[in-house]
Coordinates of C-alpha atoms in Angstrom, one line a residue:
X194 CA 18.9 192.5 -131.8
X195 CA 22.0 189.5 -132.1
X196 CA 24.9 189.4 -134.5
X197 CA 23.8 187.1 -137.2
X198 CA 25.7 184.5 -137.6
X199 CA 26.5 182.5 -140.8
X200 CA 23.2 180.8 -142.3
X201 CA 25.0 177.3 -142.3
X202 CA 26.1 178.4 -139.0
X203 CA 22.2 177.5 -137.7
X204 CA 22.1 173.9 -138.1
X205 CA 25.2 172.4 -136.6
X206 CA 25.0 170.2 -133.8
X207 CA 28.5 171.2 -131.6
X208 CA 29.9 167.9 -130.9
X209 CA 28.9 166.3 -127.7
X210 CA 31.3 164.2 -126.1
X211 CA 31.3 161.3 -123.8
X212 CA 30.2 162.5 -119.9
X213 CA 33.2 163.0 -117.7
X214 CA 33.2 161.7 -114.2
X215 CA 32.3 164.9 -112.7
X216 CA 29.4 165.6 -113.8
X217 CA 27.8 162.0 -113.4
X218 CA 28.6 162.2 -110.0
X219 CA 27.5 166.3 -109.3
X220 CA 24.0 165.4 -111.2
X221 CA 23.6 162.2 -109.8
X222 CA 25.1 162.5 -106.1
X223 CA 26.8 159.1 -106.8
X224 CA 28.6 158.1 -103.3
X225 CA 30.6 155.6 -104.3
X226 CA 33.3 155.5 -107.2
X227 CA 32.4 155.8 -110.8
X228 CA 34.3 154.4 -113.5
X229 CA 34.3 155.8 -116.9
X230 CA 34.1 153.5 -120.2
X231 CA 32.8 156.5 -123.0
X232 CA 35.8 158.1 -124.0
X233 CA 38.3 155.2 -125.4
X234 CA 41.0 156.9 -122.9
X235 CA 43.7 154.4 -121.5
X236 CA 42.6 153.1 -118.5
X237 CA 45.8 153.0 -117.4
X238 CA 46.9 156.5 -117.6
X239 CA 50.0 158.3 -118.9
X240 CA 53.3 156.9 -118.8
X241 CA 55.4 157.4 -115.6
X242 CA 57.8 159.4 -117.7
X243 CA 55.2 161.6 -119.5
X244 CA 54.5 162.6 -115.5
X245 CA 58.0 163.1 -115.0
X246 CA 58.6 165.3 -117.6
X247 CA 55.0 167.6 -116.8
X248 CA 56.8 168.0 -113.0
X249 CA 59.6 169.0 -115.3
X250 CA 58.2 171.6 -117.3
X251 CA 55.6 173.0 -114.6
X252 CA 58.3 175.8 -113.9
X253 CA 58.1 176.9 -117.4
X254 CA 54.3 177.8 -117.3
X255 CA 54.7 181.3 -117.8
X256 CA 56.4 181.1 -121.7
X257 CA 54.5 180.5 -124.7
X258 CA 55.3 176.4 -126.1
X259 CA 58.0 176.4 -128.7
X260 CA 55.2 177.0 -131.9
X261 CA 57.1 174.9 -134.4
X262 CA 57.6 171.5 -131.7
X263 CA 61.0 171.0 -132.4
X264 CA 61.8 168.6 -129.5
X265 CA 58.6 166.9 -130.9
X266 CA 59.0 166.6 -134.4
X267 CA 62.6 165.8 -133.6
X268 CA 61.5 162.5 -131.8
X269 CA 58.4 161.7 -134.4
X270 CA 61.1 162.1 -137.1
X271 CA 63.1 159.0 -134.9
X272 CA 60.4 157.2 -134.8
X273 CA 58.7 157.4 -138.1
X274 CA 61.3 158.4 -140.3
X275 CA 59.4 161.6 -141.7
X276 CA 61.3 164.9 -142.6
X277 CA 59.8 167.1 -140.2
X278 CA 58.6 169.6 -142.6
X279 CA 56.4 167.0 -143.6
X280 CA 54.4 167.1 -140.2
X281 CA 52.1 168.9 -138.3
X282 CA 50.9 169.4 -134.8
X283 CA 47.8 169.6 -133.4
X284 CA 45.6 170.4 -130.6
X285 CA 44.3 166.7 -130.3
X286 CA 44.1 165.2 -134.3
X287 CA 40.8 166.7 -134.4
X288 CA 42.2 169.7 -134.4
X289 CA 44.4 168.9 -137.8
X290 CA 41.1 167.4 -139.0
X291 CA 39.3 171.0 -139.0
X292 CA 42.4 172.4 -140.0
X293 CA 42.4 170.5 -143.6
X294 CA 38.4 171.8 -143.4
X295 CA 39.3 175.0 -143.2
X296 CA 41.9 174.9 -145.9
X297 CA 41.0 173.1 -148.3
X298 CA 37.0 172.7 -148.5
X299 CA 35.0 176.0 -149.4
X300 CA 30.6 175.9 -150.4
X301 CA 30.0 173.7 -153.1
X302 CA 32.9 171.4 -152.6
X303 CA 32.4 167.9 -151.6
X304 CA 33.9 165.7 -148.6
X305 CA 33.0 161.9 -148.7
X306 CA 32.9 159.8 -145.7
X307 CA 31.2 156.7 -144.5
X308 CA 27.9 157.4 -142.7
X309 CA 29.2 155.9 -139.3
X310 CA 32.7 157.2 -139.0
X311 CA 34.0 159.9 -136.9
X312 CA 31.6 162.4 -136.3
X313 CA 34.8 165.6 -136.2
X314 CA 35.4 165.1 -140.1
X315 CA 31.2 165.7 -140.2
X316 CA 31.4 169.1 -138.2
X317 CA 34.4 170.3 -140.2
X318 CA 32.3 170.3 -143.4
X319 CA 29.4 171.9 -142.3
X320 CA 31.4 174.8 -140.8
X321 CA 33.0 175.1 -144.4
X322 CA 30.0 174.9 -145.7
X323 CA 30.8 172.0 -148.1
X324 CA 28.9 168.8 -149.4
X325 CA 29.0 166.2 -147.3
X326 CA 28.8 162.5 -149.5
X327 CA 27.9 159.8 -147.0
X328 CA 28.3 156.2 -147.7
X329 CA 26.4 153.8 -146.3
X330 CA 29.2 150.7 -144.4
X331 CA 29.2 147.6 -145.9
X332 CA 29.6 144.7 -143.6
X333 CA 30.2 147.3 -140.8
X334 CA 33.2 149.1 -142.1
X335 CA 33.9 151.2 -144.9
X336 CA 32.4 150.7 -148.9
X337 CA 35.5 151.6 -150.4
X338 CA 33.6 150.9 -153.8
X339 CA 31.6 153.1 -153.3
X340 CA 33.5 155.5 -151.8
X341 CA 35.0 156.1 -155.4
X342 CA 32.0 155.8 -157.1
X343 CA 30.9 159.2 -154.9
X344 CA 34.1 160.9 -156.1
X345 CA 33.5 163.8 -158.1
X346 CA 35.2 166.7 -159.7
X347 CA 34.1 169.2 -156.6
X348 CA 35.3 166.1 -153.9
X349 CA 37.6 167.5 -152.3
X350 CA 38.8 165.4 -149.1
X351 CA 37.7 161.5 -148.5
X352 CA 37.8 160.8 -144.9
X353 CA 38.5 157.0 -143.6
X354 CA 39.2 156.2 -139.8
X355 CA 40.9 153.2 -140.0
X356 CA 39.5 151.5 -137.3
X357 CA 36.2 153.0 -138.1
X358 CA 34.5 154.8 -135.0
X359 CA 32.6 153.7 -133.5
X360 CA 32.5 150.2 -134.9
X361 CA 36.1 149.6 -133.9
X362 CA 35.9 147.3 -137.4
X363 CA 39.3 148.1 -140.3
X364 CA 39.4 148.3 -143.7
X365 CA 42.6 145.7 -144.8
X366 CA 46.0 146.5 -146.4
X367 CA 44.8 144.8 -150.1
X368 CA 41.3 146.9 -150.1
X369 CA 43.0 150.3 -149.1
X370 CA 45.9 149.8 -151.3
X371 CA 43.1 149.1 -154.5
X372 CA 41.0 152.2 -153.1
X373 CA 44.4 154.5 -152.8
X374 CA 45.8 153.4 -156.5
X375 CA 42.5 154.7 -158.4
X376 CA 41.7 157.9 -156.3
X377 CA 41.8 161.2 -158.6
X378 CA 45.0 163.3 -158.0
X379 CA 42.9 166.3 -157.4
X380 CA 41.1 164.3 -153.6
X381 CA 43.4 164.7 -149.9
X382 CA 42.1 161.5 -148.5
X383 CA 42.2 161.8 -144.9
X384 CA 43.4 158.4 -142.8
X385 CA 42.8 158.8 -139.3
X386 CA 44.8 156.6 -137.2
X387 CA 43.8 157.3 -133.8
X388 CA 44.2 153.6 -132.6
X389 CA 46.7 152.0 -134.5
X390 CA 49.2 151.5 -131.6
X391 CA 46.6 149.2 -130.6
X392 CA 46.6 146.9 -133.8
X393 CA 48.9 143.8 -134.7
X394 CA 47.5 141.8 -137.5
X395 CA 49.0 141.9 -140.7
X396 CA 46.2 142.7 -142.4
X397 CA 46.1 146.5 -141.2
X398 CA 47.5 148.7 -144.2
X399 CA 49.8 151.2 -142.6
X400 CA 48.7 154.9 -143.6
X401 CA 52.6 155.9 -143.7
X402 CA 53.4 153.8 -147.0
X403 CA 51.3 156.2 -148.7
X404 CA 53.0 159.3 -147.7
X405 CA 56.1 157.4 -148.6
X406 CA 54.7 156.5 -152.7
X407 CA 54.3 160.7 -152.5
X408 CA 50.4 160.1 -152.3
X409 CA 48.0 163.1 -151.6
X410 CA 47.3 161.5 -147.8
X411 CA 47.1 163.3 -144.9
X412 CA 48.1 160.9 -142.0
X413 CA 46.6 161.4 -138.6
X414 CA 47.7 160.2 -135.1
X415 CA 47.0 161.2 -131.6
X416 CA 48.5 160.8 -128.1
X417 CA 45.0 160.8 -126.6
X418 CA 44.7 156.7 -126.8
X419 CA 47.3 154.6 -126.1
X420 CA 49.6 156.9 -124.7
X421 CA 47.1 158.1 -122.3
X422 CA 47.5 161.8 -122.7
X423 CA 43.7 163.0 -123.7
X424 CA 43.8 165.7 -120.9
X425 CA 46.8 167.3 -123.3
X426 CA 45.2 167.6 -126.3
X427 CA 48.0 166.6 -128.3
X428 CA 48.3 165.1 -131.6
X429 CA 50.2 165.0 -135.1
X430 CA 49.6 164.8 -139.1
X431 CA 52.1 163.6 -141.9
X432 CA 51.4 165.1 -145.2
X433 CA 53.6 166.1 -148.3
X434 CA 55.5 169.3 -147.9
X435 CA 52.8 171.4 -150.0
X436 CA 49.8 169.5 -148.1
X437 CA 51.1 170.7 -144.4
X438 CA 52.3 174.2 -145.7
X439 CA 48.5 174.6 -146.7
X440 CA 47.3 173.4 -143.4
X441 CA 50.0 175.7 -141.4
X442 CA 48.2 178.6 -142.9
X443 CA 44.5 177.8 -140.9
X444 CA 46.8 176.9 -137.6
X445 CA 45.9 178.8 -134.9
X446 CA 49.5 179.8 -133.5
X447 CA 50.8 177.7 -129.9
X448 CA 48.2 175.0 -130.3
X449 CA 50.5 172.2 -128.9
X450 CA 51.0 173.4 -125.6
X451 CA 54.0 173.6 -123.7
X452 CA 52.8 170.4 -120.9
X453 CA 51.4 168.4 -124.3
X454 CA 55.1 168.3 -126.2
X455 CA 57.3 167.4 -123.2
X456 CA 54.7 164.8 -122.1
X457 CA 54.5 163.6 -125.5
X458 CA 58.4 163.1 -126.5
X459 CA 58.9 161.4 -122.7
X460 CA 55.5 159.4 -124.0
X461 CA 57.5 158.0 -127.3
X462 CA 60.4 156.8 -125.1
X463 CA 58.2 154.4 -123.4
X464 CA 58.0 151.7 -125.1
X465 CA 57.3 149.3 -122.2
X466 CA 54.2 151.6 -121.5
X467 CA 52.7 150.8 -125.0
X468 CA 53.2 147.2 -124.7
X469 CA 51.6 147.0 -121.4
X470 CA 48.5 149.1 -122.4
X471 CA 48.2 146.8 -125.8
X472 CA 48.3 144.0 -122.8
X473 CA 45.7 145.2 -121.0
X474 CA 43.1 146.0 -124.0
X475 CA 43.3 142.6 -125.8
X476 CA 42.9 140.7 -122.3
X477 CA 40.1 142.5 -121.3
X478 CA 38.4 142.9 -124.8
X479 CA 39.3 139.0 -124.5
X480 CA 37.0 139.6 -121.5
X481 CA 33.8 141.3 -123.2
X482 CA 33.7 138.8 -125.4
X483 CA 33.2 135.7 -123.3
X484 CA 30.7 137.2 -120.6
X485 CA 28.8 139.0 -123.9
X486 CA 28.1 135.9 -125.2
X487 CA 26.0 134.8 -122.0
X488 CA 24.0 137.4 -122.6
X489 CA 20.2 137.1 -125.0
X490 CA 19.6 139.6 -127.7
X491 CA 22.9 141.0 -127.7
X492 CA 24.8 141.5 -130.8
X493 CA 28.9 143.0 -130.3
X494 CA 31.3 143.6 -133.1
X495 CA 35.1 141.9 -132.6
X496 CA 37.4 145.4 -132.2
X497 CA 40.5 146.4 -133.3
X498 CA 40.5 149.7 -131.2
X499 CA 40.0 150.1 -127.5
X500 CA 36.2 149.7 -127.4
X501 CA 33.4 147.2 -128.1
X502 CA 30.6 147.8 -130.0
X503 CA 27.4 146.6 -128.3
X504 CA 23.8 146.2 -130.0
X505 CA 20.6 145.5 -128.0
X506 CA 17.2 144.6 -128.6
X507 CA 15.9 147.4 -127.1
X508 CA 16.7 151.3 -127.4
X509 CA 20.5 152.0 -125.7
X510 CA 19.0 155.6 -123.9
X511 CA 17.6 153.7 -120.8
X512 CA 20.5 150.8 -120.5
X513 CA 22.9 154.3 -120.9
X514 CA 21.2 155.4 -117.8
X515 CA 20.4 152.7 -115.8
X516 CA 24.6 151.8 -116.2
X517 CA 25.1 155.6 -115.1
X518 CA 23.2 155.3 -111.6
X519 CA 25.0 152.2 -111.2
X520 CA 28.4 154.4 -111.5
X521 CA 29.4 153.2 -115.0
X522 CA 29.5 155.8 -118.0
X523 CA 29.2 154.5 -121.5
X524 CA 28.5 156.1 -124.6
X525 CA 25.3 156.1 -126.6
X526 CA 25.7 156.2 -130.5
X527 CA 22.4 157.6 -131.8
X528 CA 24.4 160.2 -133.7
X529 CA 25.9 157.5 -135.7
X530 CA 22.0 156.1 -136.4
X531 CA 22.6 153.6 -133.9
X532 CA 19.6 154.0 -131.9
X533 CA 19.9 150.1 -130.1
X534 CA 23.9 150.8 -129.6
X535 CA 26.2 151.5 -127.0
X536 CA 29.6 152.0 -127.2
X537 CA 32.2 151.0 -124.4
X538 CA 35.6 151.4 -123.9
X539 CA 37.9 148.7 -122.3
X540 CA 38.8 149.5 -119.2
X541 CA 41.1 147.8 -116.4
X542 CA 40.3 143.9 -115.4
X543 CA 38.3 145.7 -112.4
X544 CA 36.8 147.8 -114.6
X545 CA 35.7 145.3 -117.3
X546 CA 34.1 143.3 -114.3
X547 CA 31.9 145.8 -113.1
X548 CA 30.5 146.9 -116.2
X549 CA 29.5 143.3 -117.2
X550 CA 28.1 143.1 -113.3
X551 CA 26.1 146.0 -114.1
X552 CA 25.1 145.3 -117.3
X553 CA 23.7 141.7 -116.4
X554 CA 21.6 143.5 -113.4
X555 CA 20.3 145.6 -116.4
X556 CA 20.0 143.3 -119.3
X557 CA 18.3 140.6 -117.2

């Protein structure tokens, strides 16, 4: 006889991320190199001083990481202009996601969300055993409309990725700022900002001008994109005061480790490393685009983030593996109910070449 575990417990699917290099090439014996292209990660890899500063702190292994991030709330508070009481760390952004889960949603409370955004805000409700309210997108992005229209007195949290993943599409500055002027007092809405380093137009509302009106938003960014530090599992929130007491509560204690807050702060002070990166994803999404468009019976969606979204006539399983034993990981999207969809991150110029190679030899 087994421990039984919670009844809700039973039907979660973990969350299944994209395939690291290391397996591909155990389970396939792949010779020659494989590139990844499933994980949105920065294909050009940390900042020189993020490295620097790991060298620095290897010494230090053997002490617990400051638990409060001073150095790092320090430098977010330079950057942002936030009181650092007002932020939170986490163990990736996912990991603040679960943590406002945890705290705030218990059975029979509601969390509304679009039906194709970010499958982490999904998982947290069904290990609190809440409602989950999904709205179908409209035009490929979020139905802030109807968003509201879901809101009830049990909603507890909204959640909007802003860019949406896996679409890579945004909600604008004008139809965020309607949707955030009529949401009841009593809803956190969640903005997850995981790629806004990456985004120049105008049109993209920035999450922070909400904290500022003294909004109930919980603002989330990561180090894991452009700043190339996914291995780290770092990551931060902005919230009022009350909002991130709440949330310190479900924190499991030393979850920004010691290598992830001295990588980070050396991280923020590269600015030239940012720009470079932005560089690098709009020239090759640039690149996508053109040699896409030679291709039949294939649809893509124009990206803010780091990563195209590519529909195909046919079902995405068999091009995902086909691209695999040619050495190029993607990502398949059935989770999100897009069976005929792949999508792929932007990688270097090399990179972008030899996935549109490979793709051709499969397409065609």
């Amino acid at each position: 006889m087994l421990p039984v575990p919670r009844p809700n417990i039973e039907g979660i699917r973990p969350y299944k991320p994209g395939r690291p290099i290391e397996q591909v090439v155990r389970e396939l014996g792949i010779k020659g190199p494989v590139i990844k292209l499933a994980s949105n990660e920065n294909p050009l890899g940390p900042s020189p001083r993020a490295i620097s500063a790991l060298r620095r702190v290897l010494p230090e292994l053997h002490y617990y990481p400051e638990d409060s991030g001073h150095l790092l709330r320090t430098k977010l508070n330079a950057v942002h202009k936030v009181d650092p009481v007002s932020m939170i760390l986490g163990n990736g952004s996912v990991d603040i996601i679960m943590m406002a889960c945890l705290a705030y949603l218990e059975p029979g409370d509601e969390l509304v969300m679009s039906d194709h955004s970010f499958m982490m805000a999904r998982l947290g409700a069904a290990i609190a055993n809440a409602r989950l309210l999904e709205v179908p997108t409209l035009e490929y992005t979020h139905d802030l409309e109807q968003m509201l229209l879901r809101i009830t007195p049990r909603t507890k949290i909204v959640y909007i990725d802003n860019p949406i993943n896996p679409l890579g599409t945004i909600v604008t500055k004008d139809a965020l700022n309607e949707f955030m002027a009529k949401v009841p007092e009593h809803v956190l809405v969640i903005i997850d900002e995981a790629y806004s380093e990456y985004i120049t137009s105008r049109d993209y509302p920035k999450a922070l001008d909400y904290y500022n009106q003294n909004k109930n938003v919980l603002v989330l960014r990561t180090f894991s994109k452009i700043y190339g530090l996914a291995g780290l599992r770092i990551g931060y929130g902005f919230a009022r005061p009350e909002i991130i007491g709440c949330l310190a509560k479900v924190r499991l204690p030393f979850n920004a480790s010691r290598c992830a807050q001295a990588a980070a702060v050396a991280a923020l002070d590269d600015k030239r490393h940012v720009v470079r990166s932005r560089q690098n994803n709009e020239a090759g999404k640039e690149f996508l685009y053109r040699e896409l468009k030679k291709l039949n019976k294939v649809f893509y969606l124009k990206s803010y983030a780091n990563f195209v979204f590519i529909n195909f006539a046919v079902d995405s399983q068999e091009m995902f593996e086909q691209l695999q034993h040619r050495g190029v990981i993607t990502r398949t999207v059935k989770e999100y109910n897009f069976p005929n969809a792949l999508r792929v991150s932007v990688g270097t110029p090399a990179e972008n070449k030899r996935f549109m190679k490979a793709l051709c030899e499969v397409v065609r």
